[in-house]
Amino acid sequence: MRTVHVVISCDVDPDRERLLDGVPSGRLGWRGVSDGIPALKESVRGLLDHDGREPVFTWFLRADEQIREMEGEYGWFARARRALLDSLRNSGDELGWHPHFWRRDPVTGAWYQELDDRAWQLEMLRSAHADLLPSLGGDLKSVRMGWSYHNNETCAALEELGIEVDLSAIPGFRTLGDNPPKRSENLFDWHTTPRTPYHPSRADYRRPARDTEPAQRLLEVPSFVSTAPLWGLVSALQLARKTRQAAQLWYGVSRPTYCINVTAKPAYFAPLVAELRRELRKKASGPLVFETHFHADELVPNRSPLYELASVRTNLAALARACEESGARLEFIQARRVPSLWPDSPAGR
């Protein structure tokens, strides 16, 4: 019987002004955390995997330059929300790290994604990690990068810091081209990335090592995506509109890819369930990882037509039903457990 290992992760970001009403101007709001996370934990009670266990979550906590500048310390969130985080850990959840490369423009005061200054990126990661780690009891194994952004140096830095699993990849998607816009955001490149976990090549974080190439020890675990051509085109049209990049249409045709958060209304999450059913019809062995994620502010009433709290239980139940009807096991797991499932990982040997 094949097992589908479902990893449910959350980017624990501040509330987004474009998504929620009442976000304080010039300050960070956390209603998605204070109201949304407890509501989510309550909403999935009684939803069980094949072994009778309720969903577990991996919570990726913000610790980066923006948090340091606006709250005083890189690890401020982990210390300010200790009671909540202790309760999440006690319930079986994992606490991970979600560093953004937000940097403030010294002239305009606006925040932007730092892409060019690699030395600054690496120093920020090391400093933020050093401040966050003690607040988590020295136990930090998983990361999801802000805006899913990586380069070869940042990927290697995570390994040096003891990170074992990275959930940043969204295979098939690319918003970062050869001439990226200055003072922008949400730029990344995973266009050539495979859909299954792999150890990144030190020469190119987006793919596994080839032949005698050296590989990273950490395991890259991509988001689960649909390859249905129609939904790939829908996704490409949406990205073309957001990024104003006509090339997104070609990407969508040449490599159809669709991905959406588990907080999405079931009609929009259904293509991922259908893709899982297709995967389970194939004659294959070995672990199958279904990684899905969301943002904390999607758990409270918001202005988006896509996201709502009630969808999480419905979508997870649809995954469980797809597994049962395909004769497969569904298991909810923490992100840190994935390397132990992979035979070529140090933890899996």
C-alpha positions in Angstrom: 0.0 0.0 0.0 1.5 3.3 -1.1 1.7 6.1 1.5 1.0 9.8 0.7 2.8 12.0 3.2 0.9 15.2 3.6 3.0 18.2 4.8 0.9 21.3 5.7 2.9 24.4 6.3 2.1 28.0 7.1 4.1 31.2 6.3 3.6 33.0 9.6 3.8 36.5 8.1 2.2 39.7 9.4 -1.2 40.6 8.1 -1.2 42.0 4.5 -2.9 45.4 4.0 -4.2 44.3 0.6 -5.9 41.3 2.1 -7.3 42.4 5.5 -9.1 45.5 6.7 -7.8 47.3 9.7 -4.1 46.5 9.3 -2.2 49.2 11.4 -0.4 51.7 9.2 3.4 51.7 9.7 3.2 48.7 12.1 3.0 45.0 11.8 -0.4 43.4 12.5 -0.8 39.7 13.6 -4.6 39.0 13.6 -4.0 36.0 11.3 -1.8 34.6 14.1 -3.9 35.5 17.2 -7.3 34.7 15.7 -6.6 32.5 12.7 -4.2 29.9 14.1 -6.3 28.8 17.1 -9.4 28.7 14.9 -7.7 26.5 12.4 -6.5 24.0 15.0 -10.0 23.8 16.3 -11.5 23.4 12.8 -9.6 20.3 11.9 -10.3 18.3 15.1 -11.6 14.9 14.4 -10.1 14.8 10.8 -7.9 11.8 10.9 -5.2 10.2 8.7 -4.9 6.4 8.0 -3.4 5.9 11.5 -6.0 7.9 13.3 -3.9 11.0 13.8 -5.2 14.6 13.4 -3.3 17.0 11.1 0.0 18.4 12.2 1.4 21.6 10.8 4.8 23.2 10.2 4.7 26.8 11.2 7.4 28.9 9.5 8.1 31.9 11.8 9.3 35.2 10.5 12.8 36.2 11.7 14.6 38.6 9.3 15.7 42.3 8.8 12.1 43.6 8.7 11.2 42.0 12.0 14.5 43.3 13.6 13.9 46.8 12.4 10.3 47.1 13.3 10.2 45.0 16.5 13.8 45.3 17.8 15.1 41.7 17.5 15.3 39.1 14.7 13.7 36.5 17.0 11.1 38.8 18.4 8.1 36.8 17.2 9.2 33.6 18.8 9.6 35.3 22.1 6.5 37.5 21.9 4.3 34.5 21.1 5.9 31.9 23.3 2.7 30.6 24.9 1.0 30.0 21.5 4.1 28.4 20.0 4.5 26.1 23.0 0.9 25.0 22.7 1.4 24.3 18.9 4.5 22.2 19.7 2.7 20.3 22.4 0.0 19.4 19.9 2.6 17.8 17.7 3.3 20.7 15.3 6.8 21.8 14.1 8.3 25.3 14.3 10.4 26.3 11.3 11.8 29.5 9.9 10.5 31.9 7.2 13.1 34.6 6.4 12.3 37.3 3.9 14.9 39.5 2.2 12.9 42.6 2.9 15.2 45.6 3.0 14.3 49.3 3.5 15.2 51.8 0.9 17.3 54.5 2.8 15.9 57.3 0.6 12.2 56.5 0.2 11.7 54.3 3.3 9.9 51.7 1.2 10.6 48.0 1.7 11.8 45.9 -1.3 13.3 42.4 -2.0 17.1 42.6 -1.9 18.4 40.6 -4.8 21.8 42.0 -5.6 23.7 42.2 -2.3 24.5 38.6 -1.7 26.9 39.5 1.2 24.0 41.3 3.0 21.7 38.3 2.4 24.1 35.8 3.9 24.9 38.0 6.9 21.2 38.6 7.6 20.5 34.8 7.5 23.3 34.1 9.9 22.3 36.9 12.3 18.6 36.0 12.2 19.3 32.3 12.7 21.6 33.0 15.7 18.9 35.1 17.4 16.0 32.8 16.6 17.6 29.4 17.4 17.8 29.9 21.3 14.1 30.8 21.3 13.3 27.4 19.8 15.4 25.5 22.2 18.2 25.0 19.7 15.8 22.9 17.5 15.4 24.3 14.0 15.4 21.9 11.0 13.1 23.3 8.3 12.8 26.5 6.3 10.6 28.0 3.7 12.2 31.1 2.2 10.3 34.4 1.8 8.7 34.6 -1.7 10.3 31.2 -2.3 13.5 33.0 -3.3 16.9 31.3 -3.4 20.3 31.4 -5.0 23.2 29.0 -4.8 24.8 30.9 -1.9 21.6 31.2 0.2 20.9 27.5 -0.3 24.4 26.6 0.9 24.1 28.9 3.9 21.0 27.1 5.1 23.0 23.8 5.0 25.8 25.4 7.0 23.3 26.5 9.6 22.1 23.0 10.1 18.8 23.2 8.2 17.8 19.7 6.9 14.8 20.4 4.8 13.8 23.4 2.6 10.2 23.8 1.3 10.8 26.8 -0.9 10.5 25.2 -4.4 7.4 25.7 -6.5 8.3 23.6 -9.6 7.6 25.1 -13.0 7.2 28.7 -11.8 9.5 31.7 -12.5 9.0 35.4 -11.9 12.7 36.2 -11.7 14.3 36.8 -15.1 17.6 37.9 -16.4 16.8 41.6 -15.9 14.7 41.8 -12.7 13.0 45.0 -11.8 14.6 47.1 -9.1 13.0 47.7 -5.7 10.4 45.0 -6.4 9.2 41.8 -4.6 7.9 38.2 -5.0 10.7 37.3 -7.4 11.9 33.7 -7.6 12.9 31.0 -10.2 12.0 27.3 -10.0 11.1 26.8 -13.7 13.4 23.8 -14.2 12.8 22.2 -10.8 11.5 18.6 -10.6 8.3 17.8 -8.8 9.8 15.3 -6.3 12.2 16.0 -3.4 15.9 16.2 -4.3 19.3 17.2 -3.0 20.2 20.5 -4.8 23.3 20.7 -6.9 25.8 23.1 -5.5 26.1 24.5 -9.0 22.3 25.1 -9.4 19.9 25.0 -6.5 17.0 24.5 -8.8 17.8 20.9 -9.7 19.4 17.7 -8.4 23.2 17.1 -8.7 24.2 15.4 -11.9 26.8 12.6 -12.2 29.8 13.7 -10.1 28.5 17.1 -9.2 28.6 17.9 -5.4 25.2 18.0 -3.8 23.7 19.8 -0.8 23.0 17.6 2.2 19.7 19.4 2.8 16.6 18.1 1.0 14.5 20.4 -1.2 10.8 19.4 -1.0 8.8 21.1 -3.8 5.1 22.1 -3.4 2.7 19.7 -4.9 1.5 21.1 -8.3 -1.0 20.1 -11.0 0.2 19.7 -14.6 -3.2 19.9 -16.2 -2.8 22.1 -19.3 -6.0 24.1 -18.8 -5.2 25.0 -15.2 -1.6 25.6 -16.2 -2.9 28.2 -18.7 -5.1 29.7 -16.0 -2.1 30.1 -13.7 0.0 31.6 -16.5 -2.6 34.2 -17.3 -2.8 35.2 -13.6 1.0 35.4 -13.3 1.2 37.4 -16.6 -1.3 39.9 -15.2 0.4 40.2 -11.9 4.0 40.4 -13.2 3.3 42.1 -16.5 5.5 39.5 -18.1 4.2 38.1 -21.4 6.7 35.3 -21.0 4.5 33.7 -18.4 2.1 32.6 -21.1 4.9 30.7 -22.8 5.9 29.1 -19.5 2.3 28.0 -19.0 2.1 26.4 -22.4 5.6 24.8 -22.4 5.4 23.5 -18.8 1.8 23.6 -17.5 1.9 24.2 -13.8 -0.8 25.1 -11.3 -0.5 25.5 -7.5 -2.8 27.1 -4.9 -2.9 27.2 -1.1 -4.8 24.7 1.0 -7.0 27.7 2.2 -8.4 28.0 -1.3 -12.0 27.3 -1.9 -12.5 23.6 -2.9 -13.2 24.3 -6.5 -9.8 25.9 -6.9 -8.0 23.2 -4.9 -9.7 20.4 -6.9 -7.0 20.3 -9.6 -4.4 19.3 -7.0 -6.6 16.5 -5.7 -7.1 15.3 -9.3 -3.3 15.4 -9.9 -2.9 13.3 -6.7 -5.4 10.7 -8.1 -3.4 10.6 -11.3 -0.2 10.0 -9.4 -1.7 7.2 -7.4 -2.9 5.4 -10.6 0.7 5.1 -11.8 2.8 2.0 -11.0 5.3 3.5 -8.6 6.9 2.8 -5.3 8.6 4.9 -2.7 7.3 7.8 -0.7 4.9 10.4 -2.3 5.0 13.8 -0.6 2.1 16.2 -0.9 3.3 19.6 0.3 0.7 22.3 0.6 0.9 25.6 2.4 -0.9 28.9 3.3 -0.5 32.2 5.0 -1.8 32.9 8.5 -3.9 35.9 7.4 -5.9 33.7 5.0 -7.5 32.1 8.1 -9.5 35.2 9.1 -12.2 37.0 7.2 -10.5 38.7 4.3 -11.1 40.5 1.0 -9.9 37.7 -1.3 -12.4 35.7 -3.3 -10.1 32.6 -2.9 -9.2 32.0 0.7 -11.2 31.0 3.8 -10.7 29.0 6.9 -13.4 26.4 6.2 -11.6 25.3 3.0 -8.7 23.7 4.9 -10.8 20.9 6.4 -12.7 20.3 3.2 -9.6 20.2 1.1 -7.7 17.9 3.5 -10.8 15.6 3.6 -10.7 15.5 -0.2 -7.1 14.3 -0.1 -8.0 11.6 2.4 -10.9 10.5 0.2 -8.7 10.4 -2.9 -6.1 8.2 -1.0 -8.8 5.9 0.4 -10.4 5.4 -3.0 -7.0 4.7 -4.6 -6.1 2.1 -2.0 -3.3 4.4 -0.5 -2.5 5.5 3.0 -2.6 9.2 4.0 -0.2 10.3 6.8 0.0 13.8 8.1 3.7 14.6 8.9 5.9 17.5 10.0 8.3 18.9 7.4 11.3 17.7 9.3 10.3 14.1 8.9 10.6 14.1 5.1 14.4 13.5 4.9 14.0 10.3 6.9 11.6 9.0 4.2 14.1 9.7 1.4 16.5 6.8 0.8 19.3 9.0 -0.5 19.1 11.4 2.4 21.6 11.1 5.3 18.6 10.8 7.7 17.1 8.1 5.5 20.1 5.8 5.3 
